mmCIF file of C-alpha atoms in Angstrom:
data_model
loop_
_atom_site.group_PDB
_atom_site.id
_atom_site.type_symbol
_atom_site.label_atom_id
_atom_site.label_comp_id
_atom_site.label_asym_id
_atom_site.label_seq_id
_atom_site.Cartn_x
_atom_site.Cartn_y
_atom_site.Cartn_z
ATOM 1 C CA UNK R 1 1.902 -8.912 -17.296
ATOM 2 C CA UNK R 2 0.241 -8.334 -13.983
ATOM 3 C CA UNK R 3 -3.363 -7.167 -13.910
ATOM 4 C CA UNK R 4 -5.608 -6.333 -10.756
ATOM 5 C CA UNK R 5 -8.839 -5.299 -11.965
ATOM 6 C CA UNK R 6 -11.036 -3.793 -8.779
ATOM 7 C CA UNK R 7 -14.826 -3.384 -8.985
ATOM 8 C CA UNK R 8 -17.957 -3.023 -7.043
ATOM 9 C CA UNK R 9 -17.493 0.072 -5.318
ATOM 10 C CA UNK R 10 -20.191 2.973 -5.655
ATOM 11 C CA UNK R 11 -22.458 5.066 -3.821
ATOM 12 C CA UNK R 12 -23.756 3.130 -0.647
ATOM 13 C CA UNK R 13 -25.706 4.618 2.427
ATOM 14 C CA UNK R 14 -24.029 4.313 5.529
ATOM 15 C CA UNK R 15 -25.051 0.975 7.551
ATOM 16 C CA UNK R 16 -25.363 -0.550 4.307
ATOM 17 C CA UNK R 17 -23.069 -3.266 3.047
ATOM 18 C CA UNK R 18 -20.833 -3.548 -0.217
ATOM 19 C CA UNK R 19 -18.801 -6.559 -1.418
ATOM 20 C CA UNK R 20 -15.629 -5.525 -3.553
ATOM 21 C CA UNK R 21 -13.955 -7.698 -5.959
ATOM 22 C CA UNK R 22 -10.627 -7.907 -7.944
ATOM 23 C CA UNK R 23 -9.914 -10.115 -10.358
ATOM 24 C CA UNK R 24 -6.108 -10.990 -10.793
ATOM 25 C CA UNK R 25 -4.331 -12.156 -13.945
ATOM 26 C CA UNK R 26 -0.617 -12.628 -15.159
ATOM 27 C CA UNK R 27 0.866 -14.467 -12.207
ATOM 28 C CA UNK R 28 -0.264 -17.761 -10.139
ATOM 29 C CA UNK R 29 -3.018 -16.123 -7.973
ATOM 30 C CA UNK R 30 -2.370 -18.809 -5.313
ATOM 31 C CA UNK R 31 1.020 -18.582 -4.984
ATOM 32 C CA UNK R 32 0.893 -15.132 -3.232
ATOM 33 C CA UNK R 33 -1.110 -12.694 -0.472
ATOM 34 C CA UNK R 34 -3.164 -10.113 -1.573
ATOM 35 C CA UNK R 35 -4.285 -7.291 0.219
ATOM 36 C CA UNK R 36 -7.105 -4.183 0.314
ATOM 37 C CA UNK R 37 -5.506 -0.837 1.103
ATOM 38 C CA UNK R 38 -7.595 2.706 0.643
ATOM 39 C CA UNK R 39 -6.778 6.127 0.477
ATOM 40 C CA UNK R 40 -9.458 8.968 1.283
ATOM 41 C CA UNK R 41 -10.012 11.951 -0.882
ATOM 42 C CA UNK R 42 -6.430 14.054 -0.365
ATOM 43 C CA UNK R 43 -5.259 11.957 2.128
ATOM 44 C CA UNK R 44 -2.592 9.432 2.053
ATOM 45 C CA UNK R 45 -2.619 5.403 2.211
ATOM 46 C CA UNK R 46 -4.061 3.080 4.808
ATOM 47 C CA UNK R 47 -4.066 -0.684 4.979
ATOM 48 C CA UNK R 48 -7.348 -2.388 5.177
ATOM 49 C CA UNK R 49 -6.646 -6.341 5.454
ATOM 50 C CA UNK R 50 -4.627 -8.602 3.504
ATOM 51 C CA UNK R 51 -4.823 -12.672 3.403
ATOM 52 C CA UNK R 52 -2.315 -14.898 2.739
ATOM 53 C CA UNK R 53 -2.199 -17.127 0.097
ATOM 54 C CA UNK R 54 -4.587 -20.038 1.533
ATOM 55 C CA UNK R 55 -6.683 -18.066 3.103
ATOM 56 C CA UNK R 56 -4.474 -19.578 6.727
ATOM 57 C CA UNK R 57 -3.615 -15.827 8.074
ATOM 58 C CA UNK R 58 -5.578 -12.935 7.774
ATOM 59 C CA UNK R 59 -5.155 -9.678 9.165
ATOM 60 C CA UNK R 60 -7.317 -6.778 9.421
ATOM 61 C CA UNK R 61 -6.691 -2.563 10.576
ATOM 62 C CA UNK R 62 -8.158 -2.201 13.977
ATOM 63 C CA UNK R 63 -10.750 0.379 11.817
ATOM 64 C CA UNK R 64 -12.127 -2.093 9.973
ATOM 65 C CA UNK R 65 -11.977 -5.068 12.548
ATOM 66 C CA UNK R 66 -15.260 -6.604 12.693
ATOM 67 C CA UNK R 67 -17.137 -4.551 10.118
ATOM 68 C CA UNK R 68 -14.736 -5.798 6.823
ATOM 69 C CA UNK R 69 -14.103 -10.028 6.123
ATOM 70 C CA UNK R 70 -11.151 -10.362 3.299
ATOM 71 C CA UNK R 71 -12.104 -13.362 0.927
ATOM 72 C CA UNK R 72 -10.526 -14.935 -2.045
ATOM 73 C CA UNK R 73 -11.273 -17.712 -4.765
ATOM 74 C CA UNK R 74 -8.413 -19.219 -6.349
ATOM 75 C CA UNK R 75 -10.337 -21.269 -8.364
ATOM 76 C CA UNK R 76 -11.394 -17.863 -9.839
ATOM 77 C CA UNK R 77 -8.174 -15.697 -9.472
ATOM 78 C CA UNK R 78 -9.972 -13.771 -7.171
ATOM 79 C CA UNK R 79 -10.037 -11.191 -4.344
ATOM 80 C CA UNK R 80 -13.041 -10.317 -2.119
ATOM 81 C CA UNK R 81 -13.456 -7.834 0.508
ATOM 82 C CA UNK R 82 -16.935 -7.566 2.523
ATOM 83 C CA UNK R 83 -17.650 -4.311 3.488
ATOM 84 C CA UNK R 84 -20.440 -3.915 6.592
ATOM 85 C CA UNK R 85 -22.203 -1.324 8.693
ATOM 86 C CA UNK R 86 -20.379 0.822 6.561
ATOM 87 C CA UNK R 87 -19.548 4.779 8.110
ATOM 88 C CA UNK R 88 -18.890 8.023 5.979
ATOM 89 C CA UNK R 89 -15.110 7.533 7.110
ATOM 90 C CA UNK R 90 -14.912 4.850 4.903
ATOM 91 C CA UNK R 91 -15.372 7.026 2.143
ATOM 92 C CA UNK R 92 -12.002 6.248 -0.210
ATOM 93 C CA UNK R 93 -10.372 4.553 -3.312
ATOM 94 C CA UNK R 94 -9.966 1.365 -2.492
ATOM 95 C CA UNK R 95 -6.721 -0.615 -4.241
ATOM 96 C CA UNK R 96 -5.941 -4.284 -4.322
ATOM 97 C CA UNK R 97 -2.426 -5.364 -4.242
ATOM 98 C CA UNK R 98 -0.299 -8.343 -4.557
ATOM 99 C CA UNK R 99 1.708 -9.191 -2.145
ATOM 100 C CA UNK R 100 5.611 -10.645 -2.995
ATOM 101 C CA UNK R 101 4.545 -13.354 -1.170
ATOM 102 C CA UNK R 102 2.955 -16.022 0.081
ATOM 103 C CA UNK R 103 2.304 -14.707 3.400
ATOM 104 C CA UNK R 104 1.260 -11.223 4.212
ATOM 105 C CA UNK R 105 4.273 -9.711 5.376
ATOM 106 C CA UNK R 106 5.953 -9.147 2.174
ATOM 107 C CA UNK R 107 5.710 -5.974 0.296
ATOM 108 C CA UNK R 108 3.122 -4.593 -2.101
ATOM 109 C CA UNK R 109 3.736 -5.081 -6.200
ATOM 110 C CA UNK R 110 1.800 -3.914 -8.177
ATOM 111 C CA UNK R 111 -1.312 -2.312 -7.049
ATOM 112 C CA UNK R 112 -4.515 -2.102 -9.143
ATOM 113 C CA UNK R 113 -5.763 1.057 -10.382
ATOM 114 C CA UNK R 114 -8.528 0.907 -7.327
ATOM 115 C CA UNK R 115 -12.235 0.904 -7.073
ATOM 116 C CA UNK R 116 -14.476 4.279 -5.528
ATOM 117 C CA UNK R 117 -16.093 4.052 -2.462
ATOM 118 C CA UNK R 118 -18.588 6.642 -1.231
ATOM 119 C CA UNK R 119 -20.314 6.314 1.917
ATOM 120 C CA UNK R 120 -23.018 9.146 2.110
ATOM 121 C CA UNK R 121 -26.727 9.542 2.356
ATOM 122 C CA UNK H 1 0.666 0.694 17.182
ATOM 123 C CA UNK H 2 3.766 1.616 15.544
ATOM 124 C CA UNK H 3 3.507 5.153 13.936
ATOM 125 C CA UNK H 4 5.824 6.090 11.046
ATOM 126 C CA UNK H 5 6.610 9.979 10.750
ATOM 127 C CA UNK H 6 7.432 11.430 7.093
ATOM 128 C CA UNK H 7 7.601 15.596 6.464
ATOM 129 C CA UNK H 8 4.593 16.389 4.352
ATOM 130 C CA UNK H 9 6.937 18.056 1.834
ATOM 131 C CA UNK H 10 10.272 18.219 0.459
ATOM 132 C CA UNK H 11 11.245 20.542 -2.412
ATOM 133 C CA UNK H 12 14.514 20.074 -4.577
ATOM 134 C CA UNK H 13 15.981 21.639 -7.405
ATOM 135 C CA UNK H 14 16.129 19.205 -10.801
ATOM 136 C CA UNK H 15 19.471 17.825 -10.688
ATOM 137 C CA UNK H 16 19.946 17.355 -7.007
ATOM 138 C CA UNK H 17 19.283 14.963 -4.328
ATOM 139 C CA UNK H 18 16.432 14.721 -2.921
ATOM 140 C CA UNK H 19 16.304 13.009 0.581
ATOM 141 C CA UNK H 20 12.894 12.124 2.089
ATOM 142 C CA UNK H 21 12.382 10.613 5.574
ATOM 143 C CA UNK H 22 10.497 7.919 7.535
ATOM 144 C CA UNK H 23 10.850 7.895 11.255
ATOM 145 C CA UNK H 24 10.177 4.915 13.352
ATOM 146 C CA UNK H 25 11.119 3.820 17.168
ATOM 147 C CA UNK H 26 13.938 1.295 16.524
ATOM 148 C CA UNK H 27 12.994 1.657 12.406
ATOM 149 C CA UNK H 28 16.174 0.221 12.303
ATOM 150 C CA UNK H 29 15.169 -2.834 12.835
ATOM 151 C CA UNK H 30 12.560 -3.702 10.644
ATOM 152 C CA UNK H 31 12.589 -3.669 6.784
ATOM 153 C CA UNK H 32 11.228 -0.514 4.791
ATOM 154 C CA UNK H 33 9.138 -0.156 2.032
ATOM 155 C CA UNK H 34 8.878 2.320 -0.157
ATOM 156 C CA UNK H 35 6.065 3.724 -2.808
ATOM 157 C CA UNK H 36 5.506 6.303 -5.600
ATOM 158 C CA UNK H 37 2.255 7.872 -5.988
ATOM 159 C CA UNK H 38 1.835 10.154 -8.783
ATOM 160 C CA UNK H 39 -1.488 12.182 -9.228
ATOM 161 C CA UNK H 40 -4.850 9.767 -10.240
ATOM 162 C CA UNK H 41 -1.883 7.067 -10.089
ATOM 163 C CA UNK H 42 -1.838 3.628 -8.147
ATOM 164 C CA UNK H 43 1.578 3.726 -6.152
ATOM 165 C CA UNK H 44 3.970 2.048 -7.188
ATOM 166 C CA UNK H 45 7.102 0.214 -5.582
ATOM 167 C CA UNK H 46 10.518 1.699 -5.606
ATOM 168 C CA UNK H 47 12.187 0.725 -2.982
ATOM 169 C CA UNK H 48 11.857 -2.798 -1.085
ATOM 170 C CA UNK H 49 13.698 -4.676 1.925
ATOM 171 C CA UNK H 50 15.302 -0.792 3.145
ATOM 172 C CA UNK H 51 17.325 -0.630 -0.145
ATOM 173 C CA UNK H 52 16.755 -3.391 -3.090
ATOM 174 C CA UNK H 53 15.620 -1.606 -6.305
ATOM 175 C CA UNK H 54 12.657 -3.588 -8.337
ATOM 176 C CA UNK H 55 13.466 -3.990 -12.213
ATOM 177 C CA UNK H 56 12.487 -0.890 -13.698
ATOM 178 C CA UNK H 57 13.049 1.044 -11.133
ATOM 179 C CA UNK H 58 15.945 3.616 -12.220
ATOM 180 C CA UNK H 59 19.177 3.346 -9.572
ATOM 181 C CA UNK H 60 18.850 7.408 -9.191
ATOM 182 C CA UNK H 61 16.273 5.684 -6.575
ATOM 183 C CA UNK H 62 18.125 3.964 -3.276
ATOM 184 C CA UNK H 63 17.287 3.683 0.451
ATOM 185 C CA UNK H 64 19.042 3.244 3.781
ATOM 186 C CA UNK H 65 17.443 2.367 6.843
ATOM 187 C CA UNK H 66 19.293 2.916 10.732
ATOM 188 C CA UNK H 67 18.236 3.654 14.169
ATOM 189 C CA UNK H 68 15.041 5.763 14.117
ATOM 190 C CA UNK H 69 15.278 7.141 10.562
ATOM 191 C CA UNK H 70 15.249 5.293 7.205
ATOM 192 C CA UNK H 71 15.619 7.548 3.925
ATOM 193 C CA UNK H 72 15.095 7.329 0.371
ATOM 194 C CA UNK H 73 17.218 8.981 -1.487
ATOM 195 C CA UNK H 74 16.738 10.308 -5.357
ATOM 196 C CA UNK H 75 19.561 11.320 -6.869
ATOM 197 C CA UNK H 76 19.902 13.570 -10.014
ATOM 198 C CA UNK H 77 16.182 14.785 -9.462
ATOM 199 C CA UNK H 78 14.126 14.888 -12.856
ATOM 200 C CA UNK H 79 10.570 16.784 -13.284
ATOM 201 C CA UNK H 80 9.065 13.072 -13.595
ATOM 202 C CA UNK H 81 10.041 12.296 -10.127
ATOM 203 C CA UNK H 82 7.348 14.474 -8.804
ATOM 204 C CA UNK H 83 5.086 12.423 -6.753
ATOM 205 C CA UNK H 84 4.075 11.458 -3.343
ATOM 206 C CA UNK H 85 6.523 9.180 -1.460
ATOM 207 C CA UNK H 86 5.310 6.510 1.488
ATOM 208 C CA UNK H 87 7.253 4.410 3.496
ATOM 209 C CA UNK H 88 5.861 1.009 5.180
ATOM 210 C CA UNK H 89 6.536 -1.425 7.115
ATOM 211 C CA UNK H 90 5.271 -4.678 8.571
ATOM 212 C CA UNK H 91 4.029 -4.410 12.388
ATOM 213 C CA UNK H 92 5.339 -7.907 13.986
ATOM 214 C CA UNK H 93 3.992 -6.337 17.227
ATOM 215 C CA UNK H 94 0.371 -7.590 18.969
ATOM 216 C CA UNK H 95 -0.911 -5.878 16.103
ATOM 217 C CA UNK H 96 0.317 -7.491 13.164
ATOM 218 C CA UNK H 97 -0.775 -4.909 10.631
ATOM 219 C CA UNK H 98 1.031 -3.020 7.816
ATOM 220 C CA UNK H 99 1.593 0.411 8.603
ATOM 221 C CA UNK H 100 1.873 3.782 6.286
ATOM 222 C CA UNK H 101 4.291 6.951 6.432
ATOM 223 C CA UNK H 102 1.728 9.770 6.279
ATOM 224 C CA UNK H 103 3.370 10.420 3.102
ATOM 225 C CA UNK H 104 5.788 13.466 1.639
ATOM 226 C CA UNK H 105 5.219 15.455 -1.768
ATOM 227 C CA UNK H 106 8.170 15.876 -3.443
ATOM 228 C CA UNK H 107 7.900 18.744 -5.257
ATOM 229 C CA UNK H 108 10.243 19.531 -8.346
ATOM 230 C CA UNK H 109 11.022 23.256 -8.110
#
């Protein structure tokens, strides 16, 4: 079975940084993309950046271009996303997904259960 | 960028079909995604490459996709099918992003 496991979000002050993990299991981590996507409180679903499954294409949403770097370790079945200079808008649950495959233009399946980011002082 | 419009809500009685909308300039030619968010859910996929069903996913669920308008379409509505709906797609444009539907509640009356 598929498992995405986010963590590191929390409470953060905004121009401060925060580096999000997810740690994948059930499938061959390098074989596929994986992306970040958020959703703010009430408000519906926004792509953040996904990276392909060498790390060769990344892409990024022109809101986070410059501020976020997408990471991952497939030594360690892992996803990374770098989070600076970070802005109250960027307040949201952030979910990692798999993508169907190896390059980030395929679909999303599954999603993890997501990680809470709150950008406030 | 390429901006997908869905109607923030549909309503449908159980046992009928509920139709929700994505539209897109030339939608027609690019593939659709579709996702199902229930509340303090992840989403989850239902509907991939404008109409292919993922296992698990009940065939009540199916999708078309032409012109500027691609629609998923739930047949025989149940109370469990209350969610949000989002469509995506993939931006092959300067931008090369993924883009989100705004979303739709489908509400269960």
């Amino acid at each position: 079975e598929v498992q995405l496991v986010e963590s590191g979000g929390g409470l953060v002050q905004p121009g401060r940084s925060l580096r999000l993990s997810c740690a994948a299991s059930g499938f061959t981590f390098d074989d596929y993309a994986m992306h970040w996507v958020r959703q703010a409180p009430g408000k519906g679903l926004e792509w953040v950046s996904g990276i392909s499954w060498n790390s060769g294409s990344i892409g990024y949403a022109d809101s986070v271009k410059g501020r976020f770097t997408i990471s991952r370790d497939n030594a360690k079945n892992s996803l990374y996303l770098q989070m600076n200079s970070l802005r109250a808008e960027d307040t949201a649950l952030y979910y990692c997904a798999k993508g169907a495959a190896a390059g980030i233009s395929s679909w999303f399946d599954p999603w993890g259960q997501g990680t809470l980011v709150t950008v406030s002082s | 960028s390429y901006v997908l419009t869905q109607p923030p809500s549909v309503s449908v009685a159980p046992g009928k079909t509920a139709r929700i909308t994505c539209g897109g300039n030339n939608i027609g030619s690019k593939s659709v995604h579709w996702y199902q968010q229930k509340p303090g859910q992840a989403p989850v996929l239902v509907i991939y490459y404008d109409s292919d069903r993922p296992s698990g996913i009940p065939e009540r669920f199916s999708g078309s996709n032409s012109g500027n308008t691609a629609t998923l379409t739930i047949s025989r509505v149940e109370a469990g099918d209350e969610a949000d709906y989002y469509c995506q797609v993939w931006d092959s444009s300067s931008d090369h992003s993924w883009v989100f539907g705004g979303g739709t509640k489908l509400t269960v009356l």
